PDB file of C-alpha atoms and ligand atoms in Angstrom:
ATOM      1  CA  UNK A   1       8.440  10.406 -25.978  1.00  0.00           C
ATOM      2  CA  UNK A   2      10.274  12.604 -23.494  1.00  0.00           C
ATOM      3  CA  UNK A   3      12.271  10.761 -20.818  1.00  0.00           C
ATOM      4  CA  UNK A   4      10.564  10.328 -17.473  1.00  0.00           C
ATOM      5  CA  UNK A   5      13.454   8.540 -15.795  1.00  0.00           C
ATOM      6  CA  UNK A   6      13.711   9.630 -12.140  1.00  0.00           C
ATOM      7  CA  UNK A   7      10.577  11.781 -12.414  1.00  0.00           C
ATOM      8  CA  UNK A   8       8.289  11.232  -9.418  1.00  0.00           C
ATOM      9  CA  UNK A   9       4.753  10.013 -10.164  1.00  0.00           C
ATOM     10  CA  UNK A  10       2.118   9.730  -7.450  1.00  0.00           C
ATOM     11  CA  UNK A  11      -0.578   7.452  -8.867  1.00  0.00           C
ATOM     12  CA  UNK A  12      -3.838   6.846  -7.009  1.00  0.00           C
ATOM     13  CA  UNK A  13      -5.824   3.769  -7.978  1.00  0.00           C
ATOM     14  CA  UNK A  14      -2.509   2.027  -8.687  1.00  0.00           C
ATOM     15  CA  UNK A  15      -3.601  -1.309  -7.228  1.00  0.00           C
ATOM     16  CA  UNK A  16      -5.605  -2.337 -10.311  1.00  0.00           C
ATOM     17  CA  UNK A  17      -6.889  -1.431 -13.757  1.00  0.00           C
ATOM     18  CA  UNK A  18      -5.868   1.790 -15.488  1.00  0.00           C
ATOM     19  CA  UNK A  19      -3.763   3.133 -12.603  1.00  0.00           C
ATOM     20  CA  UNK A  20      -1.887  -0.131 -12.275  1.00  0.00           C
ATOM     21  CA  UNK A  21      -1.115  -0.171 -16.009  1.00  0.00           C
ATOM     22  CA  UNK A  22       0.132   3.440 -15.863  1.00  0.00           C
ATOM     23  CA  UNK A  23       2.290   2.502 -12.849  1.00  0.00           C
ATOM     24  CA  UNK A  24       3.754  -0.503 -14.686  1.00  0.00           C
ATOM     25  CA  UNK A  25       4.495   1.626 -17.726  1.00  0.00           C
ATOM     26  CA  UNK A  26       6.296   4.414 -15.889  1.00  0.00           C
ATOM     27  CA  UNK A  27       8.159   2.074 -13.482  1.00  0.00           C
ATOM     28  CA  UNK A  28       9.568   0.237 -16.500  1.00  0.00           C
ATOM     29  CA  UNK A  29      10.750   3.615 -17.856  1.00  0.00           C
ATOM     30  CA  UNK A  30      12.708   4.334 -14.670  1.00  0.00           C
ATOM     31  CA  UNK A  31      10.285   6.706 -12.953  1.00  0.00           C
ATOM     32  CA  UNK A  32       9.860   6.808  -9.177  1.00  0.00           C
ATOM     33  CA  UNK A  33       6.321   5.793  -8.297  1.00  0.00           C
ATOM     34  CA  UNK A  34       4.184   6.352  -5.236  1.00  0.00           C
ATOM     35  CA  UNK A  35       1.466   3.741  -5.654  1.00  0.00           C
ATOM     36  CA  UNK A  36      -1.776   4.395  -3.784  1.00  0.00           C
ATOM     37  CA  UNK A  37      -5.068   2.589  -3.256  1.00  0.00           C
ATOM     38  CA  UNK A  38      -6.541   0.772  -0.269  1.00  0.00           C
ATOM     39  CA  UNK A  39      -5.142  -2.665  -1.047  1.00  0.00           C
ATOM     40  CA  UNK A  40      -1.630  -2.596   0.446  1.00  0.00           C
ATOM     41  CA  UNK A  41      -0.832  -6.148  -0.726  1.00  0.00           C
ATOM     42  CA  UNK A  42      -1.704  -5.287  -4.328  1.00  0.00           C
ATOM     43  CA  UNK A  43       0.400  -2.112  -4.115  1.00  0.00           C
ATOM     44  CA  UNK A  44       3.390  -4.010  -2.678  1.00  0.00           C
ATOM     45  CA  UNK A  45       3.069  -6.599  -5.445  1.00  0.00           C
ATOM     46  CA  UNK A  46       4.422  -3.920  -7.818  1.00  0.00           C
ATOM     47  CA  UNK A  47       7.758  -4.202  -5.975  1.00  0.00           C
ATOM     48  CA  UNK A  48       7.752  -7.982  -6.471  1.00  0.00           C
ATOM     49  CA  UNK A  49       6.854  -7.513 -10.133  1.00  0.00           C
ATOM     50  CA  UNK A  50       9.754  -5.091 -10.699  1.00  0.00           C
ATOM     51  CA  UNK A  51      12.587  -6.256  -8.379  1.00  0.00           C
ATOM     52  CA  UNK A  52      15.162  -4.166 -10.311  1.00  0.00           C
ATOM     53  CA  UNK A  53      13.120  -1.038  -9.532  1.00  0.00           C
ATOM     54  CA  UNK A  54      12.185  -2.030  -5.961  1.00  0.00           C
ATOM     55  CA  UNK A  55      13.573   1.178  -4.414  1.00  0.00           C
ATOM     56  CA  UNK A  56      11.754   3.326  -6.987  1.00  0.00           C
ATOM     57  CA  UNK A  57       8.354   2.105  -5.753  1.00  0.00           C
ATOM     58  CA  UNK A  58       6.662   3.442  -2.622  1.00  0.00           C
ATOM     59  CA  UNK A  59       3.376   1.706  -1.764  1.00  0.00           C
ATOM     60  CA  UNK A  60       1.243   4.206   0.157  1.00  0.00           C
ATOM     61  CA  UNK A  61      -2.195   2.895   1.062  1.00  0.00           C
ATOM     62  CA  UNK A  62      -5.122   5.061   2.140  1.00  0.00           C
ATOM     63  CA  UNK A  63      -8.877   5.283   1.616  1.00  0.00           C
ATOM     64  CA  UNK A  64      -9.991   8.164  -0.634  1.00  0.00           C
ATOM     65  CA  UNK A  65     -13.494   7.929   0.830  1.00  0.00           C
ATOM     66  CA  UNK A  66     -12.337   8.247   4.455  1.00  0.00           C
ATOM     67  CA  UNK A  67     -11.057  11.125   6.576  1.00  0.00           C
ATOM     68  CA  UNK A  68      -7.386  10.814   5.582  1.00  0.00           C
ATOM     69  CA  UNK A  69      -4.596  13.316   6.301  1.00  0.00           C
ATOM     70  CA  UNK A  70      -3.478  14.495   2.841  1.00  0.00           C
ATOM     71  CA  UNK A  71      -0.733  16.803   4.181  1.00  0.00           C
ATOM     72  CA  UNK A  72       0.811  13.891   6.067  1.00  0.00           C
ATOM     73  CA  UNK A  73       0.737  11.747   2.927  1.00  0.00           C
ATOM     74  CA  UNK A  74       2.516  14.498   0.976  1.00  0.00           C
ATOM     75  CA  UNK A  75       5.144  14.701   3.745  1.00  0.00           C
ATOM     76  CA  UNK A  76       5.706  10.941   3.459  1.00  0.00           C
ATOM     77  CA  UNK A  77       6.146  11.217  -0.313  1.00  0.00           C
ATOM     78  CA  UNK A  78       8.583  14.134   0.005  1.00  0.00           C
ATOM     79  CA  UNK A  79      10.574  12.300   2.695  1.00  0.00           C
ATOM     80  CA  UNK A  80      10.893   9.367   0.341  1.00  0.00           C
ATOM     81  CA  UNK A  81      11.437  10.981  -3.073  1.00  0.00           C
ATOM     82  CA  UNK A  82      11.951  14.719  -2.423  1.00  0.00           C
ATOM     83  CA  UNK A  83       9.370  16.075  -4.880  1.00  0.00           C
ATOM     84  CA  UNK A  84       6.270  15.236  -6.973  1.00  0.00           C
ATOM     85  CA  UNK A  85       6.454  15.834 -10.723  1.00  0.00           C
ATOM     86  CA  UNK A  86       3.225  14.102 -11.749  1.00  0.00           C
ATOM     87  CA  UNK A  87       0.087  13.490  -9.708  1.00  0.00           C
ATOM     88  CA  UNK A  88      -2.056  10.934 -11.532  1.00  0.00           C
ATOM     89  CA  UNK A  89      -5.283  11.360  -9.585  1.00  0.00           C
ATOM     90  CA  UNK A  90      -7.000   8.267 -10.886  1.00  0.00           C
ATOM     91  CA  UNK A  91      -8.574   6.257  -8.033  1.00  0.00           C
ATOM     92  CA  UNK A  92     -12.340   6.023  -8.130  1.00  0.00           C
ATOM     93  CA  UNK A  93     -15.451   3.932  -7.852  1.00  0.00           C
ATOM     94  CA  UNK A  94     -18.369   3.543 -10.273  1.00  0.00           C
ATOM     95  CA  UNK A  95     -22.076   2.997  -9.767  1.00  0.00           C
ATOM     96  CA  UNK A  96     -24.750   0.608 -10.972  1.00  0.00           C
ATOM     97  CA  UNK A  97     -28.027   1.852  -9.503  1.00  0.00           C
ATOM     98  CA  UNK A  98     -31.101   3.803 -10.552  1.00  0.00           C
ATOM     99  CA  UNK A  99     -31.447   7.335  -9.181  1.00  0.00           C
ATOM    100  CA  UNK A 100     -34.898   6.573  -7.777  1.00  0.00           C
ATOM    101  CA  UNK A 101     -33.589   3.579  -5.811  1.00  0.00           C
ATOM    102  CA  UNK A 102     -30.278   5.021  -4.575  1.00  0.00           C
ATOM    103  CA  UNK A 103     -30.141   6.337  -0.996  1.00  0.00           C
ATOM    104  CA  UNK A 104     -28.308   9.619  -0.470  1.00  0.00           C
ATOM    105  CA  UNK A 105     -25.603   7.852   1.576  1.00  0.00           C
ATOM    106  CA  UNK A 106     -24.545   5.969  -1.559  1.00  0.00           C
ATOM    107  CA  UNK A 107     -24.479   9.217  -3.590  1.00  0.00           C
ATOM    108  CA  UNK A 108     -22.365  10.788  -0.844  1.00  0.00           C
ATOM    109  CA  UNK A 109     -19.943   7.849  -0.686  1.00  0.00           C
ATOM    110  CA  UNK A 110     -19.343   8.121  -4.433  1.00  0.00           C
ATOM    111  CA  UNK A 111     -18.857  11.907  -4.209  1.00  0.00           C
ATOM    112  CA  UNK A 112     -16.525  11.569  -1.198  1.00  0.00           C
ATOM    113  CA  UNK A 113     -14.337   9.037  -3.008  1.00  0.00           C
ATOM    114  CA  UNK A 114     -14.358  10.396  -6.550  1.00  0.00           C
ATOM    115  CA  UNK A 115     -14.528  14.119  -5.854  1.00  0.00           C
ATOM    116  CA  UNK A 116     -13.610  15.208  -2.313  1.00  0.00           C
ATOM    117  CA  UNK A 117     -10.931  12.518  -1.813  1.00  0.00           C
ATOM    118  CA  UNK A 118      -9.497  13.380  -5.211  1.00  0.00           C
ATOM    119  CA  UNK A 119      -9.356  17.158  -4.736  1.00  0.00           C
ATOM    120  CA  UNK A 120      -8.038  16.796  -1.182  1.00  0.00           C
ATOM    121  CA  UNK A 121      -4.929  15.157  -2.606  1.00  0.00           C
ATOM    122  CA  UNK A 122      -4.576  17.827  -5.302  1.00  0.00           C
ATOM    123  CA  UNK A 123      -4.957  20.673  -2.778  1.00  0.00           C
ATOM    124  CA  UNK A 124      -2.203  19.153  -0.624  1.00  0.00           C
ATOM    125  CA  UNK A 125       0.122  18.585  -3.595  1.00  0.00           C
ATOM    126  CA  UNK A 126      -0.442  21.936  -5.334  1.00  0.00           C
ATOM    127  CA  UNK A 127       1.581  24.154  -2.901  1.00  0.00           C
ATOM    128  CA  UNK A 128       4.525  21.754  -3.210  1.00  0.00           C
ATOM    129  CA  UNK A 129       4.350  21.827  -7.015  1.00  0.00           C
ATOM    130  CA  UNK A 130       4.211  25.645  -6.985  1.00  0.00           C
ATOM    131  CA  UNK A 131       7.192  25.757  -4.621  1.00  0.00           C
ATOM    132  CA  UNK A 132       9.088  23.340  -6.912  1.00  0.00           C
ATOM    133  CA  UNK A 133       8.479  25.615  -9.899  1.00  0.00           C
ATOM    134  CA  UNK A 134       5.848  23.432 -11.548  1.00  0.00           C
ATOM    135  CA  UNK A 135       4.191  20.070 -11.869  1.00  0.00           C
ATOM    136  CA  UNK A 136       1.538  18.148 -13.739  1.00  0.00           C
ATOM    137  CA  UNK A 137      -1.802  16.948 -12.389  1.00  0.00           C
ATOM    138  CA  UNK A 138      -3.681  14.370 -14.471  1.00  0.00           C
ATOM    139  CA  UNK A 139      -7.165  13.429 -13.338  1.00  0.00           C
ATOM    140  CA  UNK A 140      -9.193  10.422 -14.421  1.00  0.00           C
ATOM    141  CA  UNK A 141     -12.705  11.511 -15.261  1.00  0.00           C
ATOM    142  CA  UNK A 142     -14.877   9.488 -17.658  1.00  0.00           C
ATOM    143  CA  UNK A 143     -16.999   9.972 -20.746  1.00  0.00           C
ATOM    144  CA  UNK A 144     -19.791  10.359 -18.187  1.00  0.00           C
ATOM    145  CA  UNK A 145     -17.900  13.416 -16.963  1.00  0.00           C
ATOM    146  CA  UNK A 146     -19.119  14.851 -20.291  1.00  0.00           C
ATOM    147  CA  UNK A 147     -22.706  13.588 -20.257  1.00  0.00           C
ATOM    148  CA  UNK A 148     -25.163  11.760 -18.002  1.00  0.00           C
ATOM    149  CA  UNK A 149     -25.949   8.073 -18.446  1.00  0.00           C
ATOM    150  CA  UNK A 150     -28.384   5.603 -16.840  1.00  0.00           C
ATOM    151  CA  UNK A 151     -27.357   3.820 -13.611  1.00  0.00           C
ATOM    152  CA  UNK A 152     -24.607   6.373 -13.003  1.00  0.00           C
ATOM    153  CA  UNK A 153     -26.259   9.544 -11.663  1.00  0.00           C
ATOM    154  CA  UNK A 154     -23.903  10.134  -8.705  1.00  0.00           C
ATOM    155  CA  UNK A 155     -20.906   8.778 -10.598  1.00  0.00           C
ATOM    156  CA  UNK A 156     -21.563  11.116 -13.545  1.00  0.00           C
ATOM    157  CA  UNK A 157     -22.066  13.996 -11.098  1.00  0.00           C
ATOM    158  CA  UNK A 158     -18.743  13.263  -9.361  1.00  0.00           C
ATOM    159  CA  UNK A 159     -16.894  13.208 -12.689  1.00  0.00           C
ATOM    160  CA  UNK A 160     -18.608  16.410 -13.938  1.00  0.00           C
ATOM    161  CA  UNK A 161     -17.560  18.080 -10.687  1.00  0.00           C
ATOM    162  CA  UNK A 162     -13.921  17.180 -11.352  1.00  0.00           C
ATOM    163  CA  UNK A 163     -14.040  19.051 -14.682  1.00  0.00           C
ATOM    164  CA  UNK A 164     -15.290  22.252 -13.042  1.00  0.00           C
ATOM    165  CA  UNK A 165     -12.725  22.039 -10.284  1.00  0.00           C
ATOM    166  CA  UNK A 166      -9.703  21.310 -12.445  1.00  0.00           C
ATOM    167  CA  UNK A 167     -10.557  23.768 -15.234  1.00  0.00           C
ATOM    168  CA  UNK A 168     -10.527  26.449 -12.538  1.00  0.00           C
ATOM    169  CA  UNK A 169      -7.293  25.151 -11.013  1.00  0.00           C
ATOM    170  CA  UNK A 170      -5.668  25.041 -14.466  1.00  0.00           C
ATOM    171  CA  UNK A 171      -6.529  28.661 -15.217  1.00  0.00           C
ATOM    172  CA  UNK A 172      -5.437  29.856 -11.779  1.00  0.00           C
ATOM    173  CA  UNK A 173      -2.056  28.148 -11.846  1.00  0.00           C
ATOM    174  CA  UNK A 174      -0.882  28.356 -15.454  1.00  0.00           C
ATOM    175  CA  UNK A 175       1.711  31.034 -14.662  1.00  0.00           C
ATOM    176  CA  UNK A 176       3.109  28.832 -11.891  1.00  0.00           C
ATOM    177  CA  UNK A 177       3.835  26.163 -14.484  1.00  0.00           C
ATOM    178  CA  UNK A 178       1.132  23.798 -13.273  1.00  0.00           C
ATOM    179  CA  UNK A 179      -0.298  21.686 -16.086  1.00  0.00           C
ATOM    180  CA  UNK A 180      -3.610  19.842 -15.890  1.00  0.00           C
ATOM    181  CA  UNK A 181      -4.814  16.936 -18.014  1.00  0.00           C
ATOM    182  CA  UNK A 182      -8.306  15.487 -17.820  1.00  0.00           C
ATOM    183  CA  UNK A 183      -8.317  11.784 -18.749  1.00  0.00           C
ATOM    184  CA  UNK A 184     -11.667  10.811 -20.253  1.00  0.00           C
ATOM    185  CA  UNK A 185     -11.939   7.038 -20.660  1.00  0.00           C
ATOM    186  CA  UNK A 186     -14.721   5.252 -22.448  1.00  0.00           C
ATOM    187  CA  UNK A 187     -15.077   1.590 -21.642  1.00  0.00           C
ATOM    188  CA  UNK A 188     -11.794   0.063 -20.508  1.00  0.00           C
ATOM    189  CA  UNK A 189     -11.457  -3.614 -19.595  1.00  0.00           C
ATOM    190  CA  UNK A 190     -10.912  -3.343 -15.831  1.00  0.00           C
ATOM    191  CA  UNK A 191     -12.782  -4.336 -12.673  1.00  0.00           C
ATOM    192  CA  UNK A 192     -14.548  -0.944 -12.504  1.00  0.00           C
ATOM    193  CA  UNK A 193     -18.019  -2.507 -12.982  1.00  0.00           C
ATOM    194  CA  UNK A 194     -17.196  -5.368 -10.587  1.00  0.00           C
ATOM    195  CA  UNK A 195     -16.300  -2.816  -7.891  1.00  0.00           C
ATOM    196  CA  UNK A 196     -19.165  -0.417  -8.753  1.00  0.00           C
ATOM    197  CA  UNK A 197     -21.592   0.464  -5.951  1.00  0.00           C
ATOM    198  CA  UNK A 198     -25.177  -0.749  -6.008  1.00  0.00           C
ATOM    199  CA  UNK A 199     -28.138   0.967  -4.351  1.00  0.00           C
ATOM    200  CA  UNK A 200     -27.453  -1.223  -1.305  1.00  0.00           C
ATOM    201  CA  UNK A 201     -23.908   0.173  -1.093  1.00  0.00           C
ATOM    202  CA  UNK A 202     -22.477  -3.231  -2.063  1.00  0.00           C
ATOM    203  CA  UNK A 203     -20.237  -4.279  -4.957  1.00  0.00           C
ATOM    204  CA  UNK A 204     -22.044  -4.898  -8.257  1.00  0.00           C
ATOM    205  CA  UNK A 205     -19.748  -7.924  -8.623  1.00  0.00           C
ATOM    206  CA  UNK A 206     -20.206  -8.370 -12.384  1.00  0.00           C
ATOM    207  CA  UNK A 207     -17.814  -7.692 -15.235  1.00  0.00           C
ATOM    208  CA  UNK A 208     -20.307  -5.928 -17.484  1.00  0.00           C
ATOM    209  CA  UNK A 209     -20.179  -6.623 -21.248  1.00  0.00           C
ATOM    210  CA  UNK A 210     -19.204  -2.977 -21.873  1.00  0.00           C
ATOM    211  CA  UNK A 211     -16.030  -3.390 -19.819  1.00  0.00           C
ATOM    212  CA  UNK A 212     -15.323  -6.955 -21.028  1.00  0.00           C
ATOM    213  CA  UNK A 213     -15.208  -5.736 -24.635  1.00  0.00           C
ATOM    214  CA  UNK A 214     -13.474  -2.445 -23.823  1.00  0.00           C
ATOM    215  CA  UNK A 215      -9.941  -1.297 -24.594  1.00  0.00           C
ATOM    216  CA  UNK A 216      -7.222  -3.034 -22.556  1.00  0.00           C
ATOM    217  CA  UNK A 217      -5.865  -1.039 -19.635  1.00  0.00           C
ATOM    218  CA  UNK A 218      -2.336  -1.471 -21.042  1.00  0.00           C
ATOM    219  CA  UNK A 219      -3.283   0.201 -24.334  1.00  0.00           C
ATOM    220  CA  UNK A 220      -5.205   2.905 -22.472  1.00  0.00           C
ATOM    221  CA  UNK A 221      -2.178   3.565 -20.225  1.00  0.00           C
ATOM    222  CA  UNK A 222       0.103   4.048 -23.236  1.00  0.00           C
ATOM    223  CA  UNK A 223      -2.259   6.567 -24.846  1.00  0.00           C
ATOM    224  CA  UNK A 224      -2.782   8.350 -21.534  1.00  0.00           C
ATOM    225  CA  UNK A 225       0.945   8.681 -20.801  1.00  0.00           C
ATOM    226  CA  UNK A 226       1.605   9.951 -24.329  1.00  0.00           C
ATOM    227  CA  UNK A 227      -1.150  12.551 -23.945  1.00  0.00           C
ATOM    228  CA  UNK A 228       0.125  13.692 -20.546  1.00  0.00           C
ATOM    229  CA  UNK A 229       3.694  14.086 -21.791  1.00  0.00           C
ATOM    230  CA  UNK A 230       2.344  16.089 -24.747  1.00  0.00           C
ATOM    231  CA  UNK A 231       0.568  18.393 -22.254  1.00  0.00           C
ATOM    232  CA  UNK A 232      -2.860  17.553 -23.676  1.00  0.00           C
ATOM    233  CA  UNK A 233      -5.666  19.244 -21.743  1.00  0.00           C
ATOM    234  CA  UNK A 234      -8.055  16.365 -22.412  1.00  0.00           C
ATOM    235  CA  UNK A 235      -7.390  12.787 -23.435  1.00  0.00           C
ATOM    236  CA  UNK A 236     -10.396  10.855 -24.683  1.00  0.00           C
ATOM    237  CA  UNK A 237      -9.392   7.192 -24.614  1.00  0.00           C
ATOM    238  CA  UNK A 238     -11.323   4.062 -25.503  1.00  0.00           C
ATOM    239  CA  UNK A 239     -12.879   2.292 -28.451  1.00  0.00           C
ATOM    240  CA  UNK A 240     -15.740   3.424 -30.685  1.00  0.00           C
ATOM    241  CA  UNK A 241     -17.975   4.153 -27.670  1.00  0.00           C
ATOM    242  CA  UNK A 242     -16.081   7.413 -27.076  1.00  0.00           C
ATOM    243  CA  UNK A 243     -17.925   8.823 -30.115  1.00  0.00           C
ATOM    244  CA  UNK A 244     -20.772   9.490 -27.657  1.00  0.00           C
ATOM    245  CA  UNK A 245     -18.824  12.532 -26.401  1.00  0.00           C
ATOM    246  CA  UNK A 246     -18.957  14.046 -29.888  1.00  0.00           C
ATOM    247  CA  UNK A 247     -22.573  13.006 -30.505  1.00  0.00           C
ATOM    248  CA  UNK A 248     -23.575  14.706 -27.240  1.00  0.00           C
ATOM    249  CA  UNK A 249     -21.797  17.876 -28.339  1.00  0.00           C
ATOM    250  CA  UNK A 250     -22.780  18.119 -31.984  1.00  0.00           C
ATOM    251  CA  UNK A 251     -26.014  16.057 -32.220  1.00  0.00           C
ATOM    252  CA  UNK A 252     -27.605  16.415 -28.785  1.00  0.00           C
ATOM    253  CA  UNK A 253     -31.064  15.212 -29.817  1.00  0.00           C
ATOM    254  CA  UNK A 254     -29.577  11.979 -31.162  1.00  0.00           C
ATOM    255  CA  UNK A 255     -27.578  11.641 -27.949  1.00  0.00           C
ATOM    256  CA  UNK A 256     -30.683  11.980 -25.733  1.00  0.00           C
ATOM    257  CA  UNK A 257     -32.400   9.254 -27.769  1.00  0.00           C
ATOM    258  CA  UNK A 258     -29.357   6.952 -27.614  1.00  0.00           C
ATOM    259  CA  UNK A 259     -28.846   7.486 -23.873  1.00  0.00           C
ATOM    260  CA  UNK A 260     -32.386   6.144 -23.322  1.00  0.00           C
ATOM    261  CA  UNK A 261     -31.932   3.169 -25.629  1.00  0.00           C
ATOM    262  CA  UNK A 262     -28.343   1.920 -25.181  1.00  0.00           C
ATOM    263  CA  UNK A 263     -27.822  -0.925 -22.695  1.00  0.00           C
ATOM    264  CA  UNK A 264     -26.097   0.911 -19.814  1.00  0.00           C
ATOM    265  CA  UNK A 265     -24.102  -2.210 -18.928  1.00  0.00           C
TER     266      UNK A 265
HETATM  267  N1  NAP B   1     -12.777   1.111 -16.745  1.00  0.00           N
HETATM  268  C1  NAP B   1     -13.605   1.961 -17.303  1.00  0.00           C
HETATM  269  O1  NAP B   1     -14.390   1.585 -18.192  1.00  0.00           O
HETATM  270  C2  NAP B   1     -13.581   3.406 -16.890  1.00  0.00           C
HETATM  271  C3  NAP B   1     -14.290   4.324 -17.671  1.00  0.00           C
HETATM  272  C4  NAP B   1     -14.287   5.652 -17.311  1.00  0.00           C
HETATM  273  C5  NAP B   1     -13.576   6.078 -16.200  1.00  0.00           C
HETATM  274  N2  NAP B   1     -12.901   5.167 -15.450  1.00  0.00           N
HETATM  275  C6  NAP B   1     -12.183   5.682 -14.279  1.00  0.00           C
HETATM  276  O2  NAP B   1     -10.876   5.153 -14.261  1.00  0.00           O
HETATM  277  C7  NAP B   1     -10.381   5.180 -12.919  1.00  0.00           C
HETATM  278  C8  NAP B   1      -9.710   3.864 -12.634  1.00  0.00           C
HETATM  279  O3  NAP B   1     -10.683   2.829 -12.657  1.00  0.00           O
HETATM  280  P1  NAP B   1     -10.380   1.392 -13.296  1.00  0.00           P
HETATM  281  O4  NAP B   1     -11.173   1.291 -14.524  1.00  0.00           O
HETATM  282  O5  NAP B   1      -8.940   1.149 -13.343  1.00  0.00           O
HETATM  283  O6  NAP B   1     -11.113   0.434 -12.221  1.00  0.00           O
HETATM  284  P2  NAP B   1     -10.542  -0.473 -11.043  1.00  0.00           P
HETATM  285  O7  NAP B   1      -9.734  -1.587 -11.603  1.00  0.00           O
HETATM  286  O8  NAP B   1     -11.729  -0.811 -10.204  1.00  0.00           O
HETATM  287  O9  NAP B   1      -9.554   0.480 -10.262  1.00  0.00           O
HETATM  288  C9  NAP B   1     -10.014   1.452  -9.382  1.00  0.00           C
HETATM  289  C10 NAP B   1      -8.838   1.923  -8.547  1.00  0.00           C
HETATM  290  O10 NAP B   1      -9.302   2.939  -7.655  1.00  0.00           O
HETATM  291  C11 NAP B   1      -8.949   2.591  -6.331  1.00  0.00           C
HETATM  292  N3  NAP B   1      -9.980   2.986  -5.381  1.00  0.00           N
HETATM  293  C12 NAP B   1     -11.319   2.754  -5.446  1.00  0.00           C
HETATM  294  N4  NAP B   1     -11.920   3.191  -4.348  1.00  0.00           N
HETATM  295  C13 NAP B   1     -10.942   3.703  -3.553  1.00  0.00           C
HETATM  296  C14 NAP B   1     -10.931   4.289  -2.267  1.00  0.00           C
HETATM  297  N5  NAP B   1     -12.048   4.440  -1.545  1.00  0.00           N
HETATM  298  N6  NAP B   1      -9.737   4.683  -1.759  1.00  0.00           N
HETATM  299  C15 NAP B   1      -8.590   4.536  -2.454  1.00  0.00           C
HETATM  300  N7  NAP B   1      -8.531   3.988  -3.674  1.00  0.00           N
HETATM  301  C16 NAP B   1      -9.704   3.569  -4.214  1.00  0.00           C
HETATM  302  C17 NAP B   1      -8.822   1.073  -6.327  1.00  0.00           C
HETATM  303  O11 NAP B   1      -7.900   0.688  -5.332  1.00  0.00           O
HETATM  304  P3  NAP B   1      -8.277  -0.202  -4.042  1.00  0.00           P
HETATM  305  O12 NAP B   1      -9.330  -1.177  -4.446  1.00  0.00           O
HETATM  306  O13 NAP B   1      -6.957  -0.816  -3.663  1.00  0.00           O
HETATM  307  O14 NAP B   1      -8.735   0.780  -3.030  1.00  0.00           O
HETATM  308  C18 NAP B   1      -8.261   0.784  -7.705  1.00  0.00           C
HETATM  309  O15 NAP B   1      -6.852   0.860  -7.699  1.00  0.00           O
HETATM  310  C19 NAP B   1     -11.583   5.490 -12.034  1.00  0.00           C
HETATM  311  O16 NAP B   1     -11.529   6.837 -11.625  1.00  0.00           O
HETATM  312  C20 NAP B   1     -12.772   5.280 -12.951  1.00  0.00           C
HETATM  313  O17 NAP B   1     -13.866   6.072 -12.583  1.00  0.00           O
HETATM  314  C21 NAP B   1     -12.882   3.857 -15.777  1.00  0.00           C
END
């Protein structure tokens, strides 16, 4: 694997789960890491976890679903580390609610966090990467960025939207040496279902069996980093459940049947 020592990674969703595992992996390899999420204490705990790399870690908390100043955040990162080599745009929130029971405010909250918050960061980072002569943006979508699935209508929509946005960005900026990787996880054992939004706009609060039996976030992080460093355009990561992406593509009628029958939790 190519060396990433001293490369600057800005990782959103670094306070837990997949983002945290990617942060741990790259910190241990000597990268400089801007760790973002809302939970400042969890972000700072990375510095306690890696005292030898304390100065390589910059906890930078903000809320992707709020009206944050992305340009100011980029300025803070540049003041601290001088550049951004990798943006791992990973923070996000899932959903556990039926379309018919979900108020539009909940749909909007999910879109604001997973789509608009996400692209706002990318749009603020992109000019810097172009000015630097290149950079790599990796975006965490989901297998439901490739198909729709029960209890996840707004979540699936937000992840589909990311694909359209970043495929366009990739094509527009290839000559400027900007690389884009879409990360497409199946079920990974994180708190994503615990933190998922219900129709009431509250936390689902349950570690669903799908997540509990999913791939570990550490294993997922290793495969994701390897794929990014190999300039893969898409990384499908997870256990056997990721076969649904291929079933949807090659056997759509079987997929539509399965999507109705499989336990969505
Ligand atoms: N686990 C899976 O099975 C799975 C499958 C497909 C896709 N994914 C995707 O993987 C990504 C990471 O999720 P995960 O599985 O690692 O779940 P997780 O443990 O719940 O982590 C989600 C991360 O996103 C951050 N986040 C959530 N809402 C935010 C907000 N409003 N502002 C800023 N940061 C926010 C959280 O930080 P704070 O709580 O500190 O704000 C946390 O660090 C997500 O985009 C998710 O959609 C996960």
